[in-house]
Short mmCIF file of C-alpha atoms in Angstrom, two decimals:
data_model
loop_
_atom_site.label_atom_id
_atom_site.label_comp_id
_atom_site.label_asym_id
_atom_site.label_seq_id
_atom_site.Cartn_x
_atom_site.Cartn_y
_atom_site.Cartn_z
CA MET Z 10 -11.58 -17.91 105.09
CA ASN Z 11 -14.93 -19.00 102.84
CA ASN Z 12 -14.16 -22.36 101.85
CA ARG Z 13 -14.84 -22.10 98.24
CA ILE Z 14 -12.28 -19.37 97.91
CA VAL Z 15 -9.23 -21.37 99.69
CA TYR Z 16 -10.47 -24.19 96.97
CA GLN Z 17 -10.34 -21.24 93.49
CA GLU Z 18 -6.63 -20.17 95.40
CA GLU Z 19 -5.03 -24.00 95.31
CA ILE Z 20 -6.96 -23.83 92.19
CA ARG Z 21 -4.81 -21.30 90.95
CA ALA Z 22 -1.90 -22.67 91.97
CA SER Z 23 -1.61 -25.63 90.71
CA ASN Z 24 -2.90 -24.56 87.31
CA GLU Z 25 0.32 -22.35 87.73
CA ARG Z 26 2.71 -25.04 88.58
CA PHE Z 27 0.57 -27.32 85.64
CA PHE Z 28 2.00 -24.51 82.83
CA ASP Z 29 5.40 -23.53 84.63
CA ALA Z 30 6.22 -27.47 83.68
CA LEU Z 31 4.76 -26.99 80.43
CA PRO Z 32 7.95 -26.54 77.45
CA ASP Z 33 7.89 -23.07 75.84
CA LYS Z 34 6.61 -24.46 72.96
CA GLU Z 35 3.39 -25.91 74.17
CA GLN Z 36 2.56 -22.49 76.97
CA LYS Z 37 3.54 -20.07 73.95
CA GLU Z 38 0.75 -21.98 71.65
CA ARG Z 39 -1.96 -22.75 74.37
CA MET Z 40 -1.87 -18.75 75.84
CA ARG Z 41 -2.04 -18.77 71.39
CA GLY Z 42 -5.65 -21.08 71.16
CA SER Z 43 -3.47 -23.29 69.16
CA PHE Z 44 -2.49 -25.60 70.73
CA PHE Z 45 -5.86 -28.55 70.76
CA THR Z 46 -7.17 -29.12 67.72
CA CYS Z 47 -10.84 -28.17 66.57
CA PHE Z 48 -14.30 -29.83 65.84
CA GLU Z 49 -13.49 -29.23 61.49
CA ALA Z 50 -9.99 -30.83 62.07
CA ILE Z 51 -11.40 -33.96 63.22
CA CYS Z 52 -15.04 -34.22 61.52
CA ALA Z 53 -16.95 -33.60 58.43
CA ILE Z 54 -19.82 -31.62 58.05
CA ASP Z 55 -20.99 -31.70 55.02
CA ARG Z 56 -22.79 -35.06 54.59
CA ASP Z 57 -26.02 -35.11 54.48
CA VAL Z 58 -27.09 -38.56 55.82
CA PRO Z 59 -30.84 -39.84 54.52
CA ILE Z 60 -33.66 -39.14 57.82
CA THR Z 61 -37.25 -40.44 57.82
CA ALA Z 62 -39.24 -39.85 61.30
CA SER Z 63 -39.27 -41.17 64.39
CA ASN Z 64 -39.33 -40.92 68.00
CA PHE Z 65 -35.80 -40.62 69.66
CA PRO Z 66 -35.14 -44.69 69.12
CA ASN Z 67 -31.26 -44.80 69.40
CA ILE Z 68 -31.15 -41.66 71.81
CA ARG Z 69 -33.96 -43.06 73.82
CA ARG Z 70 -34.16 -43.81 78.10
CA SER Z 71 -36.20 -46.46 79.49
CA GLN Z 72 -38.23 -45.95 82.38
CA THR Z 73 -36.40 -47.34 84.76
CA GLN Z 74 -33.33 -46.17 83.59
CA GLY Z 75 -35.05 -42.18 83.39
CA ASN Z 76 -36.30 -42.87 87.31
CA ARG Z 77 -33.12 -42.70 88.21
CA ILE Z 78 -32.35 -39.24 87.71
CA PHE Z 79 -35.60 -37.83 87.78
CA PRO Z 80 -38.00 -40.08 90.15
CA THR Z 81 -40.13 -37.22 90.96
CA THR Z 82 -41.21 -35.83 87.13
CA ALA Z 83 -41.03 -39.29 85.63
CA ASP Z 84 -43.87 -40.99 88.08
CA GLU Z 85 -46.80 -41.06 86.21
CA SER Z 86 -48.75 -41.31 88.93
CA LEU Z 87 -47.81 -37.02 89.46
CA LEU Z 88 -48.20 -36.33 86.27
CA GLU Z 89 -51.85 -37.94 86.67
CA ILE Z 90 -52.84 -36.02 89.89
CA CYS Z 91 -50.91 -32.94 90.27
CA ASP Z 92 -50.76 -29.84 88.34
CA GLU Z 93 -47.68 -28.21 86.15
CA ALA Z 94 -45.36 -25.56 87.93
CA THR Z 95 -47.05 -22.21 87.65
CA SER Z 96 -43.44 -20.75 87.82
CA LEU Z 97 -42.47 -21.21 84.59
CA GLN Z 98 -38.61 -20.03 85.16
CA SER Z 99 -36.11 -21.68 87.06
CA ASP Z 100 -34.33 -21.36 89.70
CA THR Z 101 -30.97 -21.03 87.72
CA THR Z 102 -31.93 -18.76 85.10
CA ASN Z 103 -30.56 -18.59 82.05
CA THR Z 104 -28.74 -14.68 83.31
CA ASN Z 105 -25.85 -16.64 83.80
CA GLN Z 106 -24.76 -16.21 87.52
CA LEU Z 107 -21.44 -16.45 88.12
CA THR Z 108 -20.07 -18.21 90.74
CA THR Z 109 -17.17 -18.60 92.60
CA THR Z 110 -16.06 -22.45 92.17
CA VAL Z 111 -13.49 -23.32 88.92
CA ASP Z 112 -15.02 -25.31 86.25
CA PHE Z 113 -14.21 -28.47 84.40
CA LEU Z 114 -12.19 -27.33 82.43
CA TYR Z 115 -9.69 -25.60 85.52
CA ASN Z 116 -10.68 -22.30 85.15
CA GLU Z 117 -12.05 -19.60 87.62
CA GLU Z 118 -15.29 -17.50 88.11
CA GLY Z 119 -17.59 -19.39 85.22
CA GLU Z 120 -21.31 -19.13 84.09
CA ARG Z 121 -24.04 -21.25 85.85
CA ALA Z 122 -26.95 -21.57 82.61
CA HIS Z 123 -29.10 -24.67 81.69
CA LEU Z 124 -28.93 -26.80 79.31
CA PHE Z 125 -32.48 -27.23 78.46
CA SER Z 126 -33.75 -23.88 77.47
CA ASN Z 127 -35.00 -22.12 80.60
CA ALA Z 128 -36.33 -19.85 77.92
CA PRO Z 129 -39.81 -18.28 78.74
CA VAL Z 130 -41.26 -19.46 74.96
CA CYS Z 131 -39.14 -21.76 73.41
CA HIS Z 132 -38.42 -24.11 76.12
CA ALA Z 133 -41.65 -25.02 74.36
CA ALA Z 134 -39.59 -26.85 71.84
CA TYR Z 135 -38.33 -29.33 73.89
CA PHE Z 136 -41.78 -31.08 75.29
CA MET Z 137 -40.71 -34.39 72.90
CA ILE Z 138 -36.90 -34.95 73.66
CA VAL Z 139 -37.70 -34.39 78.03
CA GLN Z 140 -39.69 -37.78 77.33
CA ALA Z 141 -36.56 -39.48 75.63
CA ALA Z 142 -34.68 -37.78 78.35
CA CYS Z 143 -36.82 -38.75 81.36
CA GLY Z 144 -37.35 -42.76 79.83
CA VAL Z 145 -41.27 -41.93 79.44
CA PHE Z 146 -44.01 -40.64 76.84
CA PRO Z 147 -47.13 -39.62 77.73
CA GLN Z 148 -49.93 -39.06 74.78
CA ASP Z 149 -50.79 -35.74 76.79
CA TYR Z 150 -49.83 -32.23 76.34
CA GLU Z 151 -50.32 -31.02 79.21
CA LYS Z 152 -48.17 -34.14 80.66
CA ARG Z 153 -44.36 -33.32 78.33
CA ARG Z 154 -45.08 -29.25 79.35
CA LYS Z 155 -45.30 -30.75 83.30
CA LEU Z 156 -42.02 -33.05 82.10
CA LEU Z 157 -40.02 -29.46 81.48
CA ASN Z 158 -41.38 -27.57 83.82
CA GLY Z 159 -42.55 -29.89 86.91
CA MET Z 160 -46.08 -29.76 89.35
CA LYS Z 161 -46.56 -27.94 91.74
CA GLY Z 162 -47.02 -29.00 95.10
CA ARG Z 163 -49.18 -27.64 98.31
CA ARG Z 164 -47.30 -24.70 98.03
CA ASN Z 165 -44.91 -24.14 95.22
CA ARG Z 166 -43.39 -26.50 93.24
CA MET Z 167 -42.78 -29.70 94.16
CA LYS Z 168 -39.16 -30.08 95.14
CA ASP Z 169 -36.72 -32.44 92.05
CA SER Z 170 -39.77 -31.89 89.19
CA GLY Z 171 -38.50 -31.01 85.43
CA VAL Z 172 -35.93 -31.81 84.10
CA LYS Z 173 -35.40 -28.48 83.50
CA HIS Z 174 -34.98 -27.18 87.42
CA SER Z 175 -32.74 -30.35 88.20
CA LYS Z 176 -29.31 -29.45 89.05
CA TYR Z 177 -28.61 -32.34 86.56
CA ASN Z 178 -29.55 -29.84 84.38
CA LYS Z 179 -27.44 -26.85 85.25
CA PHE Z 180 -23.82 -26.20 83.69
CA HIS Z 181 -20.49 -24.54 84.75
CA LEU Z 182 -18.39 -23.07 81.88
CA PHE Z 183 -16.57 -19.39 81.73
CA LEU Z 184 -17.94 -18.10 79.29
CA GLN Z 185 -20.86 -19.89 78.93
CA LYS Z 186 -23.25 -17.51 77.23
CA GLN Z 187 -20.77 -15.93 75.03
CA LEU Z 188 -19.05 -19.37 73.27
CA LEU Z 189 -21.36 -22.30 74.42
CA ASP Z 190 -24.75 -20.83 74.82
CA CYS Z 191 -24.93 -18.60 71.65
CA THR Z 192 -25.05 -18.95 67.81
CA PRO Z 193 -23.32 -20.06 66.78
CA PRO Z 194 -21.09 -21.71 69.51
CA ALA Z 195 -17.48 -21.32 69.26
CA LEU Z 196 -18.01 -24.45 71.18
CA ILE Z 197 -18.54 -28.08 71.26
CA ILE Z 198 -18.81 -30.68 74.11
CA VAL Z 199 -20.32 -33.78 73.92
CA PRO Z 200 -19.60 -37.08 76.99
CA LEU Z 201 -16.99 -39.60 76.61
CA ILE Z 202 -19.10 -42.38 77.17
CA PRO Z 203 -21.23 -45.12 74.38
CA LEU Z 204 -23.88 -44.19 74.64
CA SER Z 205 -25.88 -47.14 76.71
CA GLU Z 206 -23.78 -45.89 79.73
CA ILE Z 207 -25.18 -42.27 78.49
CA GLN Z 208 -28.45 -43.84 79.28
CA GLN Z 209 -28.05 -45.88 82.65
CA TRP Z 210 -26.62 -42.93 83.77
CA ASP Z 211 -27.36 -42.06 87.51
CA GLY Z 212 -27.01 -39.63 88.87
CA THR Z 213 -23.50 -39.68 90.67
CA THR Z 214 -21.21 -40.91 88.67
CA SER Z 215 -18.35 -38.60 87.41
CA TYR Z 216 -17.13 -38.59 83.80
CA ASP Z 217 -15.14 -37.27 80.67
CA ALA Z 218 -16.12 -34.26 78.69
CA MET Z 219 -14.31 -33.53 74.66
CA VAL Z 220 -14.14 -30.54 74.80
CA LEU Z 221 -13.79 -29.58 70.28
CA PRO Z 222 -13.39 -25.10 69.78
CA CYS Z 223 -15.36 -24.65 65.94
CA GLY Z 224 -15.98 -22.16 63.80
CA GLN Z 225 -14.48 -18.93 62.97
CA ARG Z 226 -14.37 -17.91 66.77
CA ALA Z 227 -12.57 -21.42 67.53
CA ILE Z 228 -9.31 -19.82 68.55
CA TYR Z 229 -10.42 -17.08 70.82
CA ALA Z 230 -12.51 -20.02 72.09
CA ALA Z 231 -9.52 -22.09 72.74
CA ARG Z 232 -7.31 -20.01 73.97
CA MET Z 233 -9.73 -18.35 76.85
CA THR Z 234 -10.73 -21.48 77.76
CA LEU Z 235 -8.31 -24.49 77.30
CA PRO Z 236 -5.23 -23.20 78.72
CA TYR Z 237 -5.66 -25.35 81.82
CA VAL Z 238 -6.81 -28.60 80.13
CA ARG Z 239 -4.30 -31.49 81.42
CA SER Z 240 -5.07 -34.12 79.48
CA VAL Z 241 -6.37 -35.12 75.72
CA CYS Z 242 -8.92 -37.85 74.13
CA THR Z 243 -7.58 -40.84 72.63
CA PRO Z 244 -8.34 -41.64 69.09
CA MET Z 245 -10.43 -44.55 70.35
CA GLU Z 246 -12.63 -41.79 73.08
CA ILE Z 247 -12.71 -38.78 69.43
CA GLN Z 248 -13.87 -42.20 67.60
CA THR Z 249 -16.62 -42.93 70.82
CA GLY Z 250 -17.57 -38.99 71.97
CA ILE Z 251 -18.48 -38.80 67.13
CA GLN Z 252 -20.67 -41.55 67.51
CA VAL Z 253 -22.42 -39.84 70.78
CA LEU Z 254 -22.86 -36.87 68.29
CA SER Z 255 -24.22 -38.86 65.63
CA SER Z 256 -27.04 -39.69 67.43
CA PHE Z 257 -27.75 -36.97 68.89
CA VAL Z 258 -27.16 -35.46 65.90
CA THR Z 259 -30.05 -38.19 63.51
CA ASP Z 260 -32.70 -39.04 66.58
CA ILE Z 261 -33.51 -34.95 67.60
CA ALA Z 262 -32.70 -34.47 63.63
CA GLU Z 263 -35.39 -37.02 62.67
CA SER Z 264 -37.92 -36.51 65.50
CA LEU Z 265 -39.25 -33.12 63.62
CA LEU Z 266 -40.23 -35.29 61.01
CA ASP Z 267 -42.49 -37.15 63.20
CA GLU Z 268 -45.80 -35.83 63.41
CA ASP Z 269 -47.48 -38.61 65.31
CA ASN Z 270 -45.19 -36.96 67.94
CA ASP Z 271 -45.84 -33.64 66.19
CA VAL Z 272 -43.31 -31.15 68.35
CA LEU Z 273 -44.66 -28.06 66.51
CA GLN Z 274 -47.78 -28.32 67.24
CA ASP Z 275 -46.56 -28.52 71.17
CA PHE Z 276 -44.25 -25.56 69.86
CA ASN Z 277 -47.23 -23.97 68.30
CA MET Z 278 -49.91 -24.27 71.29
CA THR Z 279 -47.28 -23.01 73.22
CA ALA Z 280 -45.80 -20.32 72.05
CA GLY Z 281 -48.60 -19.46 69.58
CA SER Z 282 -47.30 -16.41 66.47
CA ILE Z 283 -44.20 -15.85 67.83
CA ARG Z 284 -42.40 -13.82 65.05
CA ASP Z 285 -39.22 -14.43 67.17
CA PRO Z 286 -36.27 -15.28 64.60
CA SER Z 287 -34.63 -17.65 66.03
CA ALA Z 288 -38.00 -18.75 66.49
CA VAL Z 289 -39.04 -18.55 62.96
CA ARG Z 290 -36.60 -19.79 61.25
CA TRP Z 291 -36.51 -23.26 63.40
CA LYS Z 292 -40.30 -23.87 62.16
CA GLU Z 293 -38.89 -22.88 58.09
CA LEU Z 294 -36.13 -25.62 59.56
CA VAL Z 295 -39.30 -28.51 59.56
CA LYS Z 296 -41.44 -27.50 57.32
CA HIS Z 297 -38.58 -28.16 54.81
CA LEU Z 298 -37.80 -31.57 56.03
CA ARG Z 299 -41.28 -32.05 55.63
CA SER Z 300 -41.63 -30.99 52.54
CA HIS Z 301 -39.40 -33.64 50.62
CA ASP Z 302 -40.15 -36.91 49.56
CA SER Z 303 -36.40 -38.31 50.67
CA PRO Z 304 -35.22 -35.46 53.50
CA SER Z 305 -32.09 -35.74 54.74
CA TYR Z 306 -29.66 -34.00 57.59
CA PRO Z 307 -25.92 -32.99 57.50
CA VAL Z 308 -24.99 -35.34 60.10
CA PRO Z 309 -21.27 -34.99 61.79
CA ALA Z 310 -19.08 -37.88 60.81
CA LEU Z 311 -15.71 -38.63 62.19
CA LYS Z 312 -12.42 -38.17 59.74
CA ILE Z 313 -9.91 -40.56 57.97
CA MET Z 314 -6.77 -39.45 59.45
CA ALA Z 315 -3.83 -39.98 58.29
CA THR Z 316 -2.61 -39.81 62.00
CA TRP Z 317 -3.75 -39.69 65.37
CA GLN Z 318 -0.53 -37.50 66.50
CA SER Z 319 -0.64 -34.00 65.74
CA VAL Z 320 -4.58 -34.71 66.84
CA LYS Z 321 -4.93 -33.19 71.10
CA VAL Z 322 -8.58 -32.74 71.42
CA ALA Z 323 -9.37 -31.70 75.31
CA LYS Z 324 -10.32 -34.03 77.47
CA GLY Z 325 -12.61 -32.40 80.64
CA THR Z 326 -13.62 -34.30 83.24
CA PHE Z 327 -16.86 -34.05 84.90
CA ASP Z 328 -16.82 -34.89 88.92
CA LYS Z 329 -19.36 -35.93 91.68
CA ASP Z 330 -17.73 -33.63 93.73
CA ALA Z 331 -17.54 -30.85 91.14
CA SER Z 332 -20.29 -27.31 91.45
CA CYS Z 333 -21.89 -29.19 87.87
CA LEU Z 334 -22.20 -32.56 87.46
CA PRO Z 335 -24.42 -32.40 83.94
CA ASP Z 336 -27.10 -35.44 82.71
CA PRO Z 337 -24.32 -36.60 79.93
CA PHE Z 338 -28.01 -37.04 77.54
CA LEU Z 339 -28.08 -32.88 78.26
CA LEU Z 340 -25.28 -32.30 77.52
CA ALA Z 341 -24.78 -34.65 73.98
CA ALA Z 342 -28.32 -32.76 73.29
CA LYS Z 343 -26.38 -29.32 73.76
CA ALA Z 344 -23.16 -30.27 71.99
CA ALA Z 345 -26.21 -31.82 69.15
CA ILE Z 346 -27.65 -28.38 69.35
CA ASN Z 347 -23.96 -26.75 68.99
CA TYR Z 348 -23.51 -28.86 65.83
CA SER Z 349 -26.67 -28.34 64.32
CA SER Z 350 -26.02 -24.57 64.88
CA LEU Z 351 -22.72 -24.62 63.18
CA VAL Z 352 -23.86 -25.87 59.91
CA GLY Z 353 -26.52 -23.17 59.55
CA ARG Z 354 -29.94 -25.62 60.14
CA LYS Z 355 -30.80 -25.37 64.27
CA LEU Z 356 -32.45 -28.10 65.14
CA MET Z 357 -33.70 -26.23 68.25
CA PRO Z 358 -35.19 -22.85 68.48
CA SER Z 359 -33.41 -20.57 70.57
CA CYS Z 360 -35.47 -17.11 71.40
CA SER Z 361 -35.69 -15.34 74.45
CA THR Z 362 -38.40 -13.76 75.22
CA VAL Z 363 -42.37 -13.34 73.49
CA SER Z 364 -41.52 -10.24 71.74
CA SER Z 365 -40.19 -9.71 67.65
CA GLY Z 366 -37.32 -8.15 67.83
CA ASP Z 367 -33.50 -7.76 67.16
CA SER Z 368 -31.16 -10.53 67.72
CA SER Z 369 -27.97 -12.21 67.25
CA ASP Z 370 -29.16 -15.45 65.74
CA HIS Z 371 -27.12 -15.62 62.14
CA ASP Z 372 -29.20 -18.93 61.44
CA SER Z 373 -30.49 -20.19 57.43
CA LEU Z 374 -31.70 -23.27 55.34
CA THR Z 375 -28.95 -23.19 53.46
#
């Protein structure tokens, strides 16, 4: 029998034993989606904080740190001499391919998709932040494209080049398309390691992440994805996660103001006058922030809790032996973008085509 199927059956049996051993009250709460704490219960989302133009000063990796995970992509000599890969579609595309493995929350039949965008045009909004992930900051637009899209080898794309093609840019989650990679999102997933450890991550080390249902579909998201979660976060872990989220939200928001390293210029060079609603709203947000003498942005902050006894934030583990071990930097960036979508001021566009058309995206500047 296929080893994956055997593993899946073992997980199913383990889930049944775990669930059957829970108290009746907790079983019912998990099945209703009311057992685990949602994002809005612990985090304030209406706190506007002054922001200034910057180029990822808090979250950026050094080149040495980036080389640990993306050695080919971050090789400046290759960026200099190699052409950009001609195929911009990633090996595993955002068609959310079904797998037969188990996600990090013990759910079967997860979907695999990207953290940094693989959308045909809107991936261009990531040309700046990809530098912070790699620790390489080329001034040349073409080199920034190569960091994300990869470089051409003798025949096809050079192996292990391009962050969006990397195995560390792949995420595996049950109902990923419906709950995580959507607008507005129903889940925010944040790595539970300090920012310094995210920057120094070596591509092999397992780490925990907190999972927070959010928005109007929070109960549904918890009911569908969290019934078999084994662990809850400690108060210290929750504080660490919110600090990481706040750092990424702040740095990405401030990068939109940086006209010396202009993400809008890069995007326009790639997308031109794209009319996708999500891209239009994102460009309006950038211009809106730049139009103010003292711009601000809603940065998440942990609420002052009278007691932590009733707070149960779900925790899962990304293991080096699992089907996907995403880079915690890319995961934290995705969390920041999902948070920004939740508050209606999305920091990255989510368009999927170059043509205008219907969209389920409901972002606004208000």
